Structures are given as C-alpha cells and as structure tokens.
CSV table of N, CA and C in Angstrom, one decimal:
chain,number,residue,atom,x,y,z
H,674,UNK,N,193.2,47.4,96.8
H,674,UNK,CA,193.0,47.5,98.3
H,674,UNK,C,191.5,47.5,98.6
H,675,UNK,N,191.2,46.7,99.5
H,675,UNK,CA,189.8,46.6,100.0
H,675,UNK,C,189.7,46.9,101.4
H,676,UNK,N,188.6,47.5,101.8
H,676,UNK,CA,188.3,47.8,103.2
H,676,UNK,C,187.1,47.0,103.7
H,677,UNK,N,187.3,46.4,104.8
H,677,UNK,CA,186.2,45.5,105.4
H,677,UNK,C,186.2,45.9,106.9
H,678,UNK,N,185.0,45.7,107.5
H,678,UNK,CA,185.0,45.7,108.9
H,678,UNK,C,185.5,44.3,109.3
H,679,UNK,N,185.9,44.1,110.5
H,679,UNK,CA,186.4,42.8,111.0
H,679,UNK,C,185.3,41.8,110.8
H,680,UNK,N,184.0,42.1,111.1
H,680,UNK,CA,182.9,41.2,110.9
H,680,UNK,C,182.8,40.8,109.5
H,681,UNK,N,182.9,41.7,108.6
H,681,UNK,CA,182.8,41.4,107.1
H,681,UNK,C,184.0,40.5,106.7
H,682,UNK,N,185.1,40.7,107.3
H,682,UNK,CA,186.3,39.9,106.9
H,682,UNK,C,186.1,38.5,107.5
H,683,UNK,N,185.5,38.4,108.6
H,683,UNK,CA,185.3,37.0,109.2
H,683,UNK,C,184.3,36.3,108.3
H,684,UNK,N,183.3,36.9,107.9
H,684,UNK,CA,182.3,36.3,107.0
H,684,UNK,C,183.0,35.9,105.7
H,685,UNK,N,183.8,36.7,105.1
H,685,UNK,CA,184.5,36.4,103.9
H,685,UNK,C,185.4,35.2,104.1
H,686,UNK,N,186.1,35.1,105.3
H,686,UNK,CA,187.0,34.0,105.6
H,686,UNK,C,186.1,32.7,105.6
H,687,UNK,N,185.0,32.8,106.2
H,687,UNK,CA,184.1,31.6,106.3
H,687,UNK,C,183.7,31.1,104.9
H,688,UNK,N,183.4,32.1,104.1
H,688,UNK,CA,183.0,31.7,102.7
H,688,UNK,C,184.1,31.1,101.9
H,689,UNK,N,185.3,31.7,102.0
H,689,UNK,CA,186.5,31.2,101.3
H,689,UNK,C,186.9,29.9,101.9
H,690,UNK,N,186.8,29.7,103.2
H,690,UNK,CA,187.2,28.4,103.7
H,690,UNK,C,186.2,27.3,103.2
H,691,UNK,N,185.0,27.6,103.0
H,691,UNK,CA,184.0,26.6,102.5
H,691,UNK,C,184.4,26.2,101.1
H,692,UNK,N,184.7,27.2,100.3
H,692,UNK,CA,185.1,26.9,98.9
H,692,UNK,C,186.5,26.1,98.9
H,693,UNK,N,187.4,26.6,99.8
H,693,UNK,CA,188.7,26.0,99.9
H,693,UNK,C,188.6,24.5,100.2
H,694,UNK,N,187.8,24.2,101.2
H,694,UNK,CA,187.6,22.8,101.6
H,694,UNK,C,187.0,21.9,100.5
H,695,UNK,N,186.0,22.5,99.8
H,695,UNK,CA,185.4,21.7,98.7
H,695,UNK,C,186.5,21.5,97.6
H,696,UNK,N,187.2,22.5,97.2
H,696,UNK,CA,188.2,22.4,96.2
H,696,UNK,C,189.3,21.4,96.6
H,697,UNK,N,189.7,21.5,97.8
H,697,UNK,CA,190.8,20.6,98.3
H,697,UNK,C,190.3,19.2,98.3
H,698,UNK,N,189.1,19.0,98.7
H,698,UNK,CA,188.5,17.6,98.6
H,698,UNK,C,188.5,17.1,97.2
H,699,UNK,N,188.0,18.0,96.2
H,699,UNK,CA,188.0,17.6,94.8
H,699,UNK,C,189.4,17.3,94.3
H,700,UNK,N,190.3,18.1,94.7
H,700,UNK,CA,191.7,17.9,94.3
H,700,UNK,C,192.3,16.6,94.8
H,701,UNK,N,191.9,16.2,96.0
H,701,UNK,CA,192.5,15.0,96.6
H,701,UNK,C,191.8,13.8,96.2
H,702,UNK,N,190.7,13.9,95.4
H,702,UNK,CA,190.0,12.7,94.9
H,702,UNK,C,191.0,12.0,93.9
H,703,UNK,N,191.3,10.8,94.2
H,703,UNK,CA,192.3,10.0,93.4
H,703,UNK,C,192.0,10.0,91.9
H,704,UNK,N,190.7,10.0,91.6
H,704,UNK,CA,190.3,9.9,90.2
H,704,UNK,C,190.6,11.2,89.5
H,705,UNK,N,190.8,12.3,90.2
H,705,UNK,CA,191.2,13.6,89.6
H,705,UNK,C,192.7,13.8,89.5
H,706,UNK,N,193.4,12.8,90.0
H,706,UNK,CA,194.9,12.9,90.0
H,706,UNK,C,195.5,12.3,88.8
H,707,UNK,N,194.7,11.6,88.0
H,707,UNK,CA,195.3,10.9,86.8
H,707,UNK,C,194.2,10.9,85.7
H,708,UNK,N,194.7,10.6,84.6
H,708,UNK,CA,193.8,10.5,83.4
H,708,UNK,C,194.0,9.0,82.9
H,709,UNK,N,192.9,8.4,82.6
H,709,UNK,CA,193.0,7.0,82.0
H,709,UNK,C,192.5,7.0,80.6
H,710,UNK,N,193.2,6.4,79.7
H,710,UNK,CA,192.7,6.3,78.4
H,710,UNK,C,193.2,5.1,77.7
H,711,UNK,N,192.6,4.7,76.6
H,711,UNK,CA,193.0,3.6,75.8
H,711,UNK,C,193.8,4.1,74.7
H,712,UNK,N,195.0,3.5,74.5
H,712,UNK,CA,195.8,3.9,73.4
H,712,UNK,C,195.9,2.7,72.4
H,713,UNK,N,195.4,2.9,71.3
H,713,UNK,CA,195.3,1.8,70.3
H,713,UNK,C,196.7,1.8,69.5
H,714,UNK,N,196.9,0.8,68.8
H,714,UNK,CA,198.1,0.6,68.0
H,714,UNK,C,198.3,1.8,67.0
H,715,UNK,N,197.3,2.4,66.5
H,715,UNK,CA,197.4,3.5,65.5
H,715,UNK,C,197.5,4.8,66.2
H,716,UNK,N,197.8,4.8,67.5
H,716,UNK,CA,198.0,6.1,68.3
H,716,UNK,C,196.7,6.8,68.6
H,717,UNK,N,195.5,6.2,68.4
H,717,UNK,CA,194.3,6.9,68.7
H,717,UNK,C,194.0,6.7,70.2
H,718,UNK,N,193.6,7.8,70.8
H,718,UNK,CA,193.3,7.8,72.2
H,718,UNK,C,191.8,7.8,72.5
H,719,UNK,N,191.3,7.0,73.4
H,719,UNK,CA,190.0,7.0,73.9
H,719,UNK,C,190.0,7.3,75.4
H,720,UNK,N,189.6,8.5,75.8
H,720,UNK,CA,189.6,8.8,77.2
H,720,UNK,C,188.5,8.0,78.0
H,721,UNK,N,188.9,7.5,79.1
H,721,UNK,CA,188.0,6.7,79.9
H,721,UNK,C,187.4,7.5,81.1
H,722,UNK,N,187.9,8.6,81.4
H,722,UNK,CA,187.3,9.4,82.5
H,722,UNK,C,187.3,10.9,82.1
H,723,UNK,N,186.5,11.6,82.8
H,723,UNK,CA,186.3,13.0,82.5
H,723,UNK,C,187.7,13.7,82.7
H,724,UNK,N,188.0,14.6,81.8
H,724,UNK,CA,189.3,15.4,82.0
H,724,UNK,C,189.1,16.3,83.2
H,725,UNK,N,190.2,16.4,83.9
H,725,UNK,CA,190.2,17.3,85.1
H,725,UNK,C,191.4,18.2,85.1
H,726,UNK,N,191.2,19.5,85.2
H,726,UNK,CA,192.3,20.4,85.1
H,726,UNK,C,193.0,20.6,86.4
H,727,UNK,N,193.9,19.6,86.7
H,727,UNK,CA,194.5,19.6,88.0
H,727,UNK,C,195.3,20.8,88.3
H,728,UNK,N,196.0,21.3,87.3
H,728,UNK,CA,196.9,22.5,87.5
H,728,UNK,C,196.1,23.7,87.9
H,729,UNK,N,195.0,24.0,87.2
H,729,UNK,CA,194.1,25.2,87.6
H,729,UNK,C,193.5,25.0,88.9
H,730,UNK,N,193.0,23.8,89.2
H,730,UNK,CA,192.4,23.6,90.5
H,730,UNK,C,193.5,23.7,91.7
H,731,UNK,N,194.7,23.2,91.4
H,731,UNK,CA,195.8,23.3,92.4
H,731,UNK,C,196.1,24.8,92.6
H,732,UNK,N,196.2,25.6,91.5
H,732,UNK,CA,196.5,27.0,91.7
H,732,UNK,C,195.4,27.7,92.4
H,733,UNK,N,194.2,27.4,92.2
H,733,UNK,CA,193.0,28.0,92.8
H,733,UNK,C,193.1,27.7,94.4
H,734,UNK,N,193.4,26.4,94.7
H,734,UNK,CA,193.5,26.0,96.1
H,734,UNK,C,194.6,26.8,96.8
H,735,UNK,N,195.7,27.0,96.1
H,735,UNK,CA,196.8,27.7,96.7
H,735,UNK,C,196.5,29.2,96.8
H,736,UNK,N,195.8,29.7,95.9
H,736,UNK,CA,195.4,31.2,95.9
H,736,UNK,C,194.4,31.4,97.1
H,737,UNK,N,193.4,30.5,97.2
H,737,UNK,CA,192.4,30.6,98.3
H,737,UNK,C,193.1,30.5,99.6
H,738,UNK,N,194.0,29.6,99.8
H,738,UNK,CA,194.7,29.5,101.1
H,738,UNK,C,195.5,30.7,101.4
H,739,UNK,N,196.1,31.3,100.4
H,739,UNK,CA,196.9,32.6,100.6
H,739,UNK,C,195.9,33.7,101.0
H,740,UNK,N,194.8,33.8,100.4
H,740,UNK,CA,193.8,34.8,100.7
H,740,UNK,C,193.2,34.6,102.1
H,741,UNK,N,192.9,33.4,102.4
H,741,UNK,CA,192.4,33.1,103.8
H,741,UNK,C,193.5,33.5,104.8
H,742,UNK,N,194.7,33.1,104.6
H,742,UNK,CA,195.8,33.5,105.5
H,742,UNK,C,195.9,35.0,105.7
H,743,UNK,N,195.8,35.7,104.5
H,743,UNK,CA,196.0,37.2,104.6
H,743,UNK,C,194.9,37.8,105.4
H,744,UNK,N,193.6,37.4,105.2
H,744,UNK,CA,192.5,37.9,105.9
H,744,UNK,C,192.6,37.5,107.4
H,745,UNK,N,192.9,36.3,107.7
H,745,UNK,CA,193.0,35.9,109.1
H,745,UNK,C,194.1,36.7,109.8
H,746,UNK,N,195.2,36.9,109.2
H,746,UNK,CA,196.3,37.7,109.7
H,746,UNK,C,195.9,39.1,110.1
H,747,UNK,N,195.1,39.7,109.2
H,747,UNK,CA,194.6,41.1,109.4
H,747,UNK,C,193.6,41.1,110.5
H,748,UNK,N,192.8,40.1,110.6
H,748,UNK,CA,191.8,40.0,111.7
H,748,UNK,C,192.6,39.8,113.0
H,749,UNK,N,193.5,39.0,113.1
H,749,UNK,CA,194.3,38.7,114.3
H,749,UNK,C,195.1,40.0,114.7
H,750,UNK,N,195.6,40.7,113.7
H,750,UNK,CA,196.3,41.9,114.0
H,750,UNK,C,195.4,42.9,114.6
H,751,UNK,N,194.2,43.1,114.1
H,751,UNK,CA,193.2,44.0,114.6
H,751,UNK,C,192.8,43.6,116.0
H,752,UNK,N,192.6,42.3,116.2
H,752,UNK,CA,192.1,41.8,117.5
H,752,UNK,C,193.2,42.0,118.6
H,753,UNK,N,194.5,42.1,118.2
H,753,UNK,CA,195.5,42.3,119.1
H,753,UNK,C,195.9,43.7,119.4
H,754,UNK,N,195.4,44.6,118.5
H,754,UNK,CA,195.8,46.0,118.7
H,754,UNK,C,194.6,47.0,119.0
H,755,UNK,N,193.4,46.5,118.8
H,755,UNK,CA,192.2,47.4,119.1
H,755,UNK,C,191.8,47.1,120.5
H,756,UNK,N,191.7,48.2,121.3
H,756,UNK,CA,191.2,48.1,122.7
H,756,UNK,C,189.7,48.4,122.8
H,757,UNK,N,189.1,47.7,123.7
H,757,UNK,CA,187.7,48.0,124.0
H,757,UNK,C,187.5,48.2,125.5
H,758,UNK,N,186.6,49.0,125.9
H,758,UNK,CA,186.3,49.2,127.3
H,758,UNK,C,185.1,48.4,127.7
H,759,UNK,N,185.4,47.4,128.5
H,759,UNK,CA,184.3,46.5,128.9
H,759,UNK,C,184.6,46.0,130.4
H,760,UNK,N,183.6,45.8,131.1
H,760,UNK,CA,183.7,45.3,132.5
H,760,UNK,C,184.7,46.1,133.3
H,761,UNK,N,184.6,47.4,133.1
H,761,UNK,CA,185.4,48.4,133.9
H,761,UNK,C,186.9,48.4,133.6
H,762,UNK,N,187.3,47.9,132.4
H,762,UNK,CA,188.7,47.9,132.1
H,762,UNK,C,188.9,48.0,130.6
H,763,UNK,N,190.1,48.4,130.1
H,763,UNK,CA,190.4,48.5,128.7
H,763,UNK,C,191.3,47.3,128.3
H,764,UNK,N,190.7,46.4,127.5
H,764,UNK,CA,191.5,45.3,127.0
H,764,UNK,C,191.4,45.1,125.5
H,765,UNK,N,192.3,44.4,124.9
H,765,UNK,CA,192.2,44.1,123.5
H,765,UNK,C,191.1,43.2,123.2
H,766,UNK,N,190.7,43.2,121.9
H,766,UNK,CA,189.6,42.3,121.5
H,766,UNK,C,190.0,40.8,121.8
H,767,UNK,N,191.3,40.6,121.5
H,767,UNK,CA,191.8,39.2,121.7
H,767,UNK,C,191.8,38.9,123.2
H,768,UNK,N,192.1,39.8,124.1
H,768,UNK,CA,192.0,39.6,125.5
H,768,UNK,C,190.6,39.3,125.9
H,769,UNK,N,189.6,40.0,125.3
H,769,UNK,CA,188.2,39.8,125.6
H,769,UNK,C,187.8,38.4,125.1
H,770,UNK,N,188.3,38.0,123.9
H,770,UNK,CA,187.9,36.7,123.4
H,770,UNK,C,188.5,35.6,124.3
H,771,UNK,N,189.7,35.8,124.8
H,771,UNK,CA,190.3,34.8,125.7
H,771,UNK,C,189.5,34.7,127.0
H,772,UNK,N,189.1,35.9,127.5
H,772,UNK,CA,188.3,35.9,128.8
H,772,UNK,C,186.9,35.2,128.5
H,773,UNK,N,186.3,35.4,127.4
H,773,UNK,CA,185.0,34.7,127.1
H,773,UNK,C,185.2,33.2,127.1
H,774,UNK,N,186.3,32.8,126.5
H,774,UNK,CA,186.5,31.3,126.4
H,774,UNK,C,186.7,30.7,127.8
H,775,UNK,N,187.5,31.4,128.6
H,775,UNK,CA,187.8,31.0,130.0
H,775,UNK,C,186.5,31.0,130.8
H,776,UNK,N,185.8,32.1,130.7
H,776,UNK,CA,184.5,32.2,131.5
H,776,UNK,C,183.5,31.1,131.1
H,777,UNK,N,183.4,30.9,129.8
H,777,UNK,CA,182.5,29.8,129.3
H,777,UNK,C,182.8,28.5,129.9
H,778,UNK,N,184.1,28.1,129.9
H,778,UNK,CA,184.6,26.8,130.5
H,778,UNK,C,184.2,26.8,131.9
H,779,UNK,N,184.5,27.8,132.7
H,779,UNK,CA,184.3,27.9,134.1
H,779,UNK,C,182.7,27.8,134.4
H,780,UNK,N,182.0,28.6,133.7
H,780,UNK,CA,180.5,28.6,133.8
H,780,UNK,C,179.9,27.2,133.6
H,781,UNK,N,180.4,26.5,132.6
H,781,UNK,CA,179.9,25.2,132.3
H,781,UNK,C,180.2,24.2,133.4
H,782,UNK,N,181.4,24.3,134.0
H,782,UNK,CA,181.7,23.4,135.1
H,782,UNK,C,180.9,23.7,136.3
H,783,UNK,N,180.7,25.0,136.6
H,783,UNK,CA,180.0,25.4,137.7
H,783,UNK,C,178.5,25.0,137.6
H,784,UNK,N,178.0,25.2,136.4
H,784,UNK,CA,176.6,24.7,136.2
H,784,UNK,C,176.4,23.2,136.4
H,785,UNK,N,177.4,22.5,136.0
H,785,UNK,CA,177.4,21.0,136.2
H,785,UNK,C,177.4,20.7,137.6
H,786,UNK,N,178.3,21.4,138.4
H,786,UNK,CA,178.3,21.2,139.8
H,786,UNK,C,177.0,21.5,140.5
H,787,UNK,N,176.4,22.6,140.1
H,787,UNK,CA,175.1,23.0,140.7
H,787,UNK,C,174.0,22.0,140.3
H,788,UNK,N,174.0,21.4,139.2
H,788,UNK,CA,173.0,20.5,138.8
H,788,UNK,C,173.2,19.1,139.4
H,789,UNK,N,174.4,18.7,139.7
H,789,UNK,CA,174.7,17.3,140.1
H,789,UNK,C,175.0,17.1,141.6
H,790,UNK,N,175.5,18.2,142.2
H,790,UNK,CA,175.8,18.1,143.7
H,790,UNK,C,174.6,18.3,144.5
H,791,UNK,N,174.3,17.3,145.3
H,791,UNK,CA,173.0,17.4,146.1
H,791,UNK,C,173.4,17.1,147.6
H,792,UNK,N,172.8,17.8,148.5
H,792,UNK,CA,172.9,17.5,149.9
H,792,UNK,C,171.8,16.6,150.2
H,793,UNK,N,172.1,15.7,151.2
H,793,UNK,CA,171.0,14.7,151.6
H,793,UNK,C,171.2,14.3,153.1
H,794,UNK,N,170.2,13.8,153.6
H,794,UNK,CA,170.2,13.2,154.9
H,794,UNK,C,169.2,12.0,154.9
H,795,UNK,N,169.7,10.9,155.2
H,795,UNK,CA,168.8,9.7,155.2
H,795,UNK,C,169.1,8.8,156.4
H,796,UNK,N,167.9,8.4,157.0
H,796,UNK,CA,168.0,7.5,158.2
H,796,UNK,C,168.3,6.1,157.8
H,797,UNK,N,169.2,5.5,158.5
H,797,UNK,CA,169.7,4.1,158.1
H,797,UNK,C,169.6,3.2,159.4
H,798,UNK,N,169.4,2.0,159.1
H,798,UNK,CA,169.4,0.9,160.2
H,798,UNK,C,170.1,-0.3,159.5
H,799,UNK,N,171.2,-0.7,160.1
H,799,UNK,CA,171.9,-1.9,159.5
H,799,UNK,C,171.3,-3.2,159.8
H,800,UNK,N,170.8,-3.4,161.1
H,800,UNK,CA,170.2,-4.7,161.5
H,800,UNK,C,169.2,-4.4,162.6
H,801,UNK,N,168.4,-5.4,162.8
H,801,UNK,CA,167.4,-5.3,163.9
H,801,UNK,C,168.1,-5.2,165.2
H,802,UNK,N,167.5,-4.5,166.1
H,802,UNK,CA,168.0,-4.2,167.5
H,802,UNK,C,169.3,-3.4,167.5
H,803,UNK,N,169.6,-2.7,166.4
H,803,UNK,CA,170.8,-1.8,166.4
H,803,UNK,C,170.2,-0.4,166.3
H,804,UNK,N,171.0,0.5,166.8
H,804,UNK,CA,170.5,1.9,166.8
H,804,UNK,C,170.6,2.5,165.3
H,805,UNK,N,169.6,3.3,165.1
H,805,UNK,CA,169.6,4.0,163.8
H,805,UNK,C,170.6,5.1,163.7
H,806,UNK,N,171.0,5.4,162.5
H,806,UNK,CA,172.0,6.5,162.3
H,806,UNK,C,171.6,7.2,161.0
H,807,UNK,N,172.2,8.4,160.8
H,807,UNK,CA,171.9,9.1,159.6
H,807,UNK,C,173.1,9.2,158.7
H,808,UNK,N,172.9,9.0,157.4
H,808,UNK,CA,173.9,9.2,156.4
H,808,UNK,C,173.7,10.6,155.9
H,809,UNK,N,174.6,11.5,156.1
H,809,UNK,CA,174.5,12.9,155.7
H,809,UNK,C,175.5,13.2,154.7
H,810,UNK,N,175.0,13.9,153.6
H,810,UNK,CA,175.9,14.5,152.6
H,810,UNK,C,175.7,15.9,152.6
H,811,UNK,N,176.8,16.7,152.8
H,811,UNK,CA,176.7,18.1,152.8
H,811,UNK,C,177.6,18.7,151.7
H,812,UNK,N,177.1,19.8,151.2
H,812,UNK,CA,177.9,20.5,150.1
H,812,UNK,C,179.1,21.2,150.7
H,813,UNK,N,180.2,21.2,149.9
H,813,UNK,CA,181.4,21.9,150.3
H,813,UNK,C,181.4,23.3,149.8
H,814,UNK,N,180.3,23.8,149.3
H,814,UNK,CA,180.2,25.1,148.9
H,814,UNK,C,178.8,25.7,149.2
H,815,UNK,N,178.6,27.0,149.0
H,815,UNK,CA,177.4,27.6,149.2
H,815,UNK,C,176.6,27.7,147.9
H,816,UNK,N,175.6,26.9,147.8
H,816,UNK,CA,174.8,26.8,146.5
H,816,UNK,C,174.4,28.2,146.0
H,817,UNK,N,173.9,29.1,146.9
H,817,UNK,CA,173.4,30.4,146.5
H,817,UNK,C,174.5,31.3,145.9
H,818,UNK,N,175.7,31.2,146.6
H,818,UNK,CA,176.9,32.0,146.1
H,818,UNK,C,177.3,31.5,144.8
H,819,UNK,N,177.4,30.2,144.6
H,819,UNK,CA,177.8,29.7,143.3
H,819,UNK,C,176.8,30.0,142.2
H,820,UNK,N,175.5,29.9,142.5
H,820,UNK,CA,174.5,30.3,141.5
H,820,UNK,C,174.6,31.8,141.2
H,821,UNK,N,174.8,32.6,142.2
H,821,UNK,CA,175.0,34.1,142.0
H,821,UNK,C,176.2,34.3,141.1
H,822,UNK,N,177.3,33.6,141.3
H,822,UNK,CA,178.5,33.7,140.5
H,822,UNK,C,178.1,33.4,139.0
H,823,UNK,N,177.4,32.3,138.8
H,823,UNK,CA,177.1,31.8,137.4
H,823,UNK,C,176.2,32.9,136.8
H,824,UNK,N,175.3,33.5,137.5
H,824,UNK,CA,174.4,34.5,137.0
H,824,UNK,C,175.2,35.7,136.6
H,825,UNK,N,176.2,36.1,137.4
H,825,UNK,CA,177.1,37.3,137.1
H,825,UNK,C,177.9,37.0,135.9
H,826,UNK,N,178.4,35.7,135.8
H,826,UNK,CA,179.2,35.3,134.6
H,826,UNK,C,178.4,35.4,133.4
H,827,UNK,N,177.1,35.0,133.4
H,827,UNK,CA,176.2,35.1,132.2
H,827,UNK,C,176.1,36.6,131.8
H,828,UNK,N,175.9,37.5,132.8
H,828,UNK,CA,175.8,38.9,132.5
H,828,UNK,C,177.1,39.4,131.9
H,829,UNK,N,178.2,39.0,132.5
H,829,UNK,CA,179.5,39.5,132.0
H,829,UNK,C,179.8,38.9,130.6
H,830,UNK,N,179.4,37.7,130.4
H,830,UNK,CA,179.6,37.1,129.0
H,830,UNK,C,178.8,37.9,128.0
H,831,UNK,N,177.6,38.2,128.3
H,831,UNK,CA,176.8,39.0,127.4
H,831,UNK,C,177.4,40.4,127.1
H,832,UNK,N,177.9,41.0,128.1
H,832,UNK,CA,178.6,42.3,128.0
H,832,UNK,C,179.8,42.2,127.2
H,833,UNK,N,180.7,41.2,127.4
H,833,UNK,CA,181.9,41.0,126.6
H,833,UNK,C,181.6,40.7,125.2
H,834,UNK,N,180.6,39.9,124.9
H,834,UNK,CA,180.3,39.5,123.5
H,834,UNK,C,179.7,40.7,122.8
H,835,UNK,N,178.9,41.5,123.5
H,835,UNK,CA,178.3,42.7,122.9
H,835,UNK,C,179.5,43.6,122.5
H,836,UNK,N,180.4,43.9,123.4
H,836,UNK,CA,181.5,44.8,123.1
H,836,UNK,C,182.4,44.3,122.0
H,837,UNK,N,182.6,43.0,122.0
H,837,UNK,CA,183.4,42.4,120.9
H,837,UNK,C,182.7,42.5,119.5
H,838,UNK,N,181.4,42.2,119.5
H,838,UNK,CA,180.7,42.4,118.3
H,838,UNK,C,180.6,43.8,117.8
H,839,UNK,N,180.4,44.8,118.7
H,839,UNK,CA,180.4,46.2,118.4
H,839,UNK,C,181.7,46.6,117.8
H,840,UNK,N,182.8,46.2,118.4
H,840,UNK,CA,184.2,46.5,117.9
H,840,UNK,C,184.4,45.9,116.5
H,841,UNK,N,184.0,44.7,116.4
H,841,UNK,CA,184.2,44.0,115.1
H,841,UNK,C,183.3,44.7,114.0
H,842,UNK,N,182.2,45.2,114.3
H,842,UNK,CA,181.4,45.9,113.3
H,842,UNK,C,181.8,47.3,113.0
H,843,UNK,N,182.6,47.9,113.9
H,843,UNK,CA,183.0,49.3,113.7
H,843,UNK,C,184.5,49.4,113.2
H,844,UNK,N,185.3,48.4,113.5
H,844,UNK,CA,186.7,48.4,113.1
H,844,UNK,C,186.9,48.0,111.7
H,845,UNK,N,187.5,49.0,110.9
H,845,UNK,CA,187.8,48.7,109.5
H,845,UNK,C,189.2,48.3,109.3
H,846,UNK,N,189.4,47.2,108.5
H,846,UNK,CA,190.8,46.8,108.2
H,846,UNK,C,191.0,46.9,106.7
H,847,UNK,N,192.2,47.2,106.3
H,847,UNK,CA,192.5,47.3,104.9
H,847,UNK,C,193.3,46.1,104.4
H,848,UNK,N,192.8,45.5,103.4
H,848,UNK,CA,193.4,44.3,102.8
H,848,UNK,C,194.1,44.7,101.6
H,849,UNK,N,195.4,44.7,101.6
H,849,UNK,CA,196.2,45.1,100.4
H,849,UNK,C,196.5,44.0,99.4
C-alpha cells in the first residue's frame, strides 16, 4: 500500500504515461514484432535483426496501463468526493475543475469579443451633389461591463485554481 497526495499521484501518472507511450510505440514497431534469420541447410541460424523480447515488453505495457488506470481511478474518486470551500460555496474538486473549464472557455470568447468588436462612425458621400450620411456601428453590449466581468472571471479562476491545488496537495489517497 502506498500513500500519495493527489498532486503526487498526478505526477506519477504523467511519468508512467510517458513510459507507457514509449513502450507502446516500441512494441508497435513492426521490426519488433518478428524475428528474421537465415536458416541454412545444416540447421544453422544466422539472426538478421536484434532480438526483441516481445512478451516481456507486452507484459510491461499491460502492467503500466493497469497502474495508470488504478491511479487515475483513485484521483477521480478523490476529485468526486472531496469538497472545497471556494467562491462562497462548497463544491467537489471535480465540480471546481468543471467550473474552471467552463469559465476559461467563456473568458476566452469574451476577450475575443472585446478585442474585435469596435464601434465606429464614419461620414460617407455616395456621389457628387448628394447629401452626406453617416455609417454608424454601435456595440450591442457595454464594453466596460464585459471587461469588468472578464476581470472578475480572472480573479475567480485564480481563486478556484488555488483551492484545487491546495486540496490536491493536502488530500492523501491510498493506492492498494
């Protein structure tokens, strides 16, 4: 049995996934799936490629995937059962992670709107001896209100992320 904080478990998962991907790639290399040799008439073999222990590599890949699954399951279990007090309410870590993802998407869109939407007024004349007119573009929103919302979202995101990190560093999970 091992005890990890959630943060330590996430680091361990990242390390194991890196090894897993490399091993899986090596395992999938077609040259490692077969052995080529020359067999002479007197039954002497001359190996043409480096021997590869497919069985051991395969077992290691399977073992790594099981360990990754076990750790991720424990992390997910913790994220769904541990409550944190943040932004005036008590929510699970997973709920906070969901809120962070939603807020980031909204904030990105609102920032794009703020940077691209422009009000304008330009004087136009179509032809000589015709009266001038103005082409006016007005915003459908209050720029200051939207900017204030984006600023509040940035503050809330920092608070959420701080609470999540704090919980992940303090919550201990047991891996059996």
